[in-house]
């Protein structure tokens, strides 16, 4: 799978660890930064990852900041891209199966590295179920317009 990744200074360490794991699993990672510990603004990275999905440069996105919340708020401002903040494996699967979320947001100050890896595996292993869920996702899209 092609996965776009982004983080701010609060999430860069976890983003880098997850990127290495995903590459080791055979995924194609598009790392859109940040790549250092300097303080940066999370909306820039949320926007870049969302745009990579809209441009079909990635199938899914993973955004990491301190809480995941700011990343999700910013990514969800981009029409056509749904992002969810997740701290458990069940919700990780559900945002893919029911909400067709193209972006997973993680809080590096909320979840530890092992749980984060399990969340990512659950998210990437799940697919949108369509059907009644498609109707509801279409309703979200209608709100955007
Ligand atoms: C940065 O200190 C922090 O605000 C950011 O990583 C994130 O938690 C915002 O939602």
PDB file of C-alpha atoms and ligand atoms in Angstrom:
ATOM      1  CA  UNK A   1       0.000   0.000   0.000  1.00  0.00           C
ATOM      2  CA  UNK A   2       1.155   3.592  -0.672  1.00  0.00           C
ATOM      3  CA  UNK A   3       1.116   5.461   2.643  1.00  0.00           C
ATOM      4  CA  UNK A   4       1.688   9.194   3.051  1.00  0.00           C
ATOM      5  CA  UNK A   5       3.006  10.151   6.473  1.00  0.00           C
ATOM      6  CA  UNK A   6       3.345  13.440   8.285  1.00  0.00           C
ATOM      7  CA  UNK A   7       4.124  14.668  11.765  1.00  0.00           C
ATOM      8  CA  UNK A   8       5.000  17.725  13.768  1.00  0.00           C
ATOM      9  CA  UNK A   9       7.742  17.930  16.393  1.00  0.00           C
ATOM     10  CA  UNK A  10       5.451  16.164  18.876  1.00  0.00           C
ATOM     11  CA  UNK A  11       5.016  13.167  16.613  1.00  0.00           C
ATOM     12  CA  UNK A  12       8.138  12.907  14.503  1.00  0.00           C
ATOM     13  CA  UNK A  13       9.772  10.151  16.547  1.00  0.00           C
ATOM     14  CA  UNK A  14       6.746   7.887  16.346  1.00  0.00           C
ATOM     15  CA  UNK A  15       6.234   8.752  12.665  1.00  0.00           C
ATOM     16  CA  UNK A  16       9.811   7.742  11.859  1.00  0.00           C
ATOM     17  CA  UNK A  17       9.516   4.469  13.792  1.00  0.00           C
ATOM     18  CA  UNK A  18       6.238   3.590  12.078  1.00  0.00           C
ATOM     19  CA  UNK A  19       7.630   4.515   8.652  1.00  0.00           C
ATOM     20  CA  UNK A  20      10.548   2.151   9.163  1.00  0.00           C
ATOM     21  CA  UNK A  21       8.211  -0.647  10.228  1.00  0.00           C
ATOM     22  CA  UNK A  22       5.889  -0.081   7.282  1.00  0.00           C
ATOM     23  CA  UNK A  23       8.744  -0.080   4.779  1.00  0.00           C
ATOM     24  CA  UNK A  24       9.945  -3.335   6.353  1.00  0.00           C
ATOM     25  CA  UNK A  25       6.491  -4.776   5.731  1.00  0.00           C
ATOM     26  CA  UNK A  26       6.709  -3.865   2.052  1.00  0.00           C
ATOM     27  CA  UNK A  27       4.605  -0.712   2.067  1.00  0.00           C
ATOM     28  CA  UNK A  28       5.620   2.305  -0.004  1.00  0.00           C
ATOM     29  CA  UNK A  29       6.004   5.250   2.395  1.00  0.00           C
ATOM     30  CA  UNK A  30       5.805   8.853   1.221  1.00  0.00           C
ATOM     31  CA  UNK A  31       7.373  10.755   4.115  1.00  0.00           C
ATOM     32  CA  UNK A  32       6.217  14.378   3.953  1.00  0.00           C
ATOM     33  CA  UNK A  33       8.031  15.404   7.129  1.00  0.00           C
ATOM     34  CA  UNK A  34       8.751  16.902   9.499  1.00  0.00           C
ATOM     35  CA  UNK A  35      12.189  15.369   9.798  1.00  0.00           C
ATOM     36  CA  UNK A  36      13.695  16.994  12.839  1.00  0.00           C
ATOM     37  CA  UNK A  37      12.904  18.145  16.344  1.00  0.00           C
ATOM     38  CA  UNK A  38      12.433  21.853  15.515  1.00  0.00           C
ATOM     39  CA  UNK A  39       9.011  23.209  16.381  1.00  0.00           C
ATOM     40  CA  UNK A  40       6.729  23.218  13.318  1.00  0.00           C
ATOM     41  CA  UNK A  41       3.032  23.810  12.641  1.00  0.00           C
ATOM     42  CA  UNK A  42       0.940  20.639  12.323  1.00  0.00           C
ATOM     43  CA  UNK A  43      -1.625  22.054   9.830  1.00  0.00           C
ATOM     44  CA  UNK A  44       1.090  22.236   7.152  1.00  0.00           C
ATOM     45  CA  UNK A  45       1.705  18.505   7.379  1.00  0.00           C
ATOM     46  CA  UNK A  46      -1.955  17.562   7.648  1.00  0.00           C
ATOM     47  CA  UNK A  47      -2.636  19.537   4.481  1.00  0.00           C
ATOM     48  CA  UNK A  48       0.258  17.928   2.605  1.00  0.00           C
ATOM     49  CA  UNK A  49      -0.781  14.394   3.503  1.00  0.00           C
ATOM     50  CA  UNK A  50      -4.425  15.068   2.615  1.00  0.00           C
ATOM     51  CA  UNK A  51      -3.347  16.551  -0.706  1.00  0.00           C
ATOM     52  CA  UNK A  52      -1.161  13.519  -1.474  1.00  0.00           C
ATOM     53  CA  UNK A  53      -4.240  11.338  -1.138  1.00  0.00           C
ATOM     54  CA  UNK A  54      -6.366  13.609  -3.305  1.00  0.00           C
ATOM     55  CA  UNK A  55      -3.583  13.627  -5.933  1.00  0.00           C
ATOM     56  CA  UNK A  56      -3.489   9.811  -5.851  1.00  0.00           C
ATOM     57  CA  UNK A  57       0.119   9.803  -4.673  1.00  0.00           C
ATOM     58  CA  UNK A  58      -0.978   7.694  -1.681  1.00  0.00           C
ATOM     59  CA  UNK A  59      -3.785   5.295  -0.782  1.00  0.00           C
ATOM     60  CA  UNK A  60      -3.890   6.103   2.937  1.00  0.00           C
ATOM     61  CA  UNK A  61      -2.321   8.631   5.267  1.00  0.00           C
ATOM     62  CA  UNK A  62      -0.933   8.547   8.784  1.00  0.00           C
ATOM     63  CA  UNK A  63      -0.502  11.780  10.742  1.00  0.00           C
ATOM     64  CA  UNK A  64       1.156  12.040  14.135  1.00  0.00           C
ATOM     65  CA  UNK A  65       1.273  14.974  16.512  1.00  0.00           C
ATOM     66  CA  UNK A  66       1.166  15.215  20.295  1.00  0.00           C
ATOM     67  CA  UNK A  67      -2.480  14.216  20.563  1.00  0.00           C
ATOM     68  CA  UNK A  68      -3.516  13.532  16.966  1.00  0.00           C
ATOM     69  CA  UNK A  69      -6.328  16.026  17.451  1.00  0.00           C
ATOM     70  CA  UNK A  70      -4.919  19.041  15.638  1.00  0.00           C
ATOM     71  CA  UNK A  71      -3.878  16.869  12.706  1.00  0.00           C
ATOM     72  CA  UNK A  72      -7.391  15.471  12.394  1.00  0.00           C
ATOM     73  CA  UNK A  73      -9.012  18.890  12.659  1.00  0.00           C
ATOM     74  CA  UNK A  74      -6.797  20.222   9.877  1.00  0.00           C
ATOM     75  CA  UNK A  75      -7.037  17.167   7.599  1.00  0.00           C
ATOM     76  CA  UNK A  76     -10.823  17.121   7.888  1.00  0.00           C
ATOM     77  CA  UNK A  77     -10.948  20.636   6.434  1.00  0.00           C
ATOM     78  CA  UNK A  78      -9.779  19.183   3.118  1.00  0.00           C
ATOM     79  CA  UNK A  79     -12.902  18.105   1.190  1.00  0.00           C
ATOM     80  CA  UNK A  80     -12.942  14.427   0.287  1.00  0.00           C
ATOM     81  CA  UNK A  81     -10.518  13.284   2.972  1.00  0.00           C
ATOM     82  CA  UNK A  82     -11.814  11.859   6.208  1.00  0.00           C
ATOM     83  CA  UNK A  83      -9.434  11.547   9.150  1.00  0.00           C
ATOM     84  CA  UNK A  84      -9.954   9.978  12.564  1.00  0.00           C
ATOM     85  CA  UNK A  85      -8.006  10.165  15.813  1.00  0.00           C
ATOM     86  CA  UNK A  86      -7.566   6.688  17.226  1.00  0.00           C
ATOM     87  CA  UNK A  87      -6.162   5.303  20.470  1.00  0.00           C
ATOM     88  CA  UNK A  88      -7.407   1.706  20.208  1.00  0.00           C
ATOM     89  CA  UNK A  89      -7.310  -1.090  17.642  1.00  0.00           C
ATOM     90  CA  UNK A  90     -11.085  -1.502  17.390  1.00  0.00           C
ATOM     91  CA  UNK A  91     -11.645   2.121  16.384  1.00  0.00           C
ATOM     92  CA  UNK A  92      -8.735   1.847  13.972  1.00  0.00           C
ATOM     93  CA  UNK A  93     -10.556  -0.908  12.097  1.00  0.00           C
ATOM     94  CA  UNK A  94     -13.902   0.867  12.307  1.00  0.00           C
ATOM     95  CA  UNK A  95     -12.748   4.150  10.774  1.00  0.00           C
ATOM     96  CA  UNK A  96     -11.682   2.179   7.705  1.00  0.00           C
ATOM     97  CA  UNK A  97     -14.637  -0.239   7.520  1.00  0.00           C
ATOM     98  CA  UNK A  98     -17.458   2.167   8.384  1.00  0.00           C
ATOM     99  CA  UNK A  99     -16.171   5.697   7.768  1.00  0.00           C
ATOM    100  CA  UNK A 100     -13.830   5.102   4.827  1.00  0.00           C
ATOM    101  CA  UNK A 101     -11.279   7.288   6.615  1.00  0.00           C
ATOM    102  CA  UNK A 102      -8.303   7.827   4.369  1.00  0.00           C
ATOM    103  CA  UNK A 103      -6.156   9.172   7.211  1.00  0.00           C
ATOM    104  CA  UNK A 104      -5.323   7.762  10.632  1.00  0.00           C
ATOM    105  CA  UNK A 105      -4.247  10.308  13.252  1.00  0.00           C
ATOM    106  CA  UNK A 106      -2.192   9.275  16.263  1.00  0.00           C
ATOM    107  CA  UNK A 107      -1.104  11.085  19.399  1.00  0.00           C
ATOM    108  CA  UNK A 108       2.489  10.286  20.244  1.00  0.00           C
ATOM    109  CA  UNK A 109       1.898  11.670  23.736  1.00  0.00           C
ATOM    110  CA  UNK A 110      -1.184   9.471  24.120  1.00  0.00           C
ATOM    111  CA  UNK A 111      -0.309   6.021  22.793  1.00  0.00           C
ATOM    112  CA  UNK A 112       2.932   4.115  23.260  1.00  0.00           C
ATOM    113  CA  UNK A 113       4.917   2.726  20.344  1.00  0.00           C
ATOM    114  CA  UNK A 114       3.659  -0.850  20.600  1.00  0.00           C
ATOM    115  CA  UNK A 115       0.018   0.193  20.723  1.00  0.00           C
ATOM    116  CA  UNK A 116       0.605   2.606  17.853  1.00  0.00           C
ATOM    117  CA  UNK A 117       2.004  -0.243  15.730  1.00  0.00           C
ATOM    118  CA  UNK A 118      -1.017  -2.399  16.524  1.00  0.00           C
ATOM    119  CA  UNK A 119      -3.377   0.478  15.686  1.00  0.00           C
ATOM    120  CA  UNK A 120      -1.676   1.024  12.340  1.00  0.00           C
ATOM    121  CA  UNK A 121      -1.838  -2.696  11.515  1.00  0.00           C
ATOM    122  CA  UNK A 122      -5.540  -2.795  12.360  1.00  0.00           C
ATOM    123  CA  UNK A 123      -6.256   0.307  10.269  1.00  0.00           C
ATOM    124  CA  UNK A 124      -4.288  -0.792   7.209  1.00  0.00           C
ATOM    125  CA  UNK A 125      -5.720  -4.309   7.392  1.00  0.00           C
ATOM    126  CA  UNK A 126      -9.291  -3.055   7.146  1.00  0.00           C
ATOM    127  CA  UNK A 127     -11.268  -2.002   4.073  1.00  0.00           C
ATOM    128  CA  UNK A 128     -14.392   0.072   3.579  1.00  0.00           C
ATOM    129  CA  UNK A 129     -17.500  -2.101   3.704  1.00  0.00           C
ATOM    130  CA  UNK A 130     -19.693   0.147   1.550  1.00  0.00           C
ATOM    131  CA  UNK A 131     -23.442  -0.527   1.635  1.00  0.00           C
ATOM    132  CA  UNK A 132     -25.251   1.428   4.337  1.00  0.00           C
ATOM    133  CA  UNK A 133     -21.937   2.954   5.351  1.00  0.00           C
ATOM    134  CA  UNK A 134     -21.499   4.403   1.866  1.00  0.00           C
ATOM    135  CA  UNK A 135     -24.834   6.175   2.236  1.00  0.00           C
ATOM    136  CA  UNK A 136     -23.622   7.797   5.442  1.00  0.00           C
ATOM    137  CA  UNK A 137     -20.242   8.729   4.014  1.00  0.00           C
ATOM    138  CA  UNK A 138     -22.077  10.303   1.077  1.00  0.00           C
ATOM    139  CA  UNK A 139     -24.010  12.377   3.634  1.00  0.00           C
ATOM    140  CA  UNK A 140     -20.702  13.631   5.047  1.00  0.00           C
ATOM    141  CA  UNK A 141     -19.587  14.535   1.530  1.00  0.00           C
ATOM    142  CA  UNK A 142     -22.864  16.420   1.027  1.00  0.00           C
ATOM    143  CA  UNK A 143     -22.108  18.531   4.107  1.00  0.00           C
ATOM    144  CA  UNK A 144     -18.779  19.483   2.510  1.00  0.00           C
ATOM    145  CA  UNK A 145     -20.552  20.954  -0.479  1.00  0.00           C
TER     146      UNK A 145
HETATM  147  C1  LIG B   1       2.417  20.675  19.783  1.00  0.00           C
HETATM  148  O1  LIG B   1       2.901  21.093  21.011  1.00  0.00           O
HETATM  149  C2  LIG B   1       1.027  20.101  19.951  1.00  0.00           C
HETATM  150  O2  LIG B   1       0.103  21.140  20.126  1.00  0.00           O
HETATM  151  C3  LIG B   1       0.657  19.277  18.729  1.00  0.00           C
HETATM  152  O3  LIG B   1       1.592  18.254  18.566  1.00  0.00           O
HETATM  153  C4  LIG B   1      -0.685  18.583  18.742  1.00  0.00           C
HETATM  154  O4  LIG B   1      -0.883  17.883  19.932  1.00  0.00           O
HETATM  155  C5  LIG B   1      -1.824  19.406  18.374  1.00  0.00           C
HETATM  156  O5  LIG B   1      -2.964  18.932  18.243  1.00  0.00           O
END
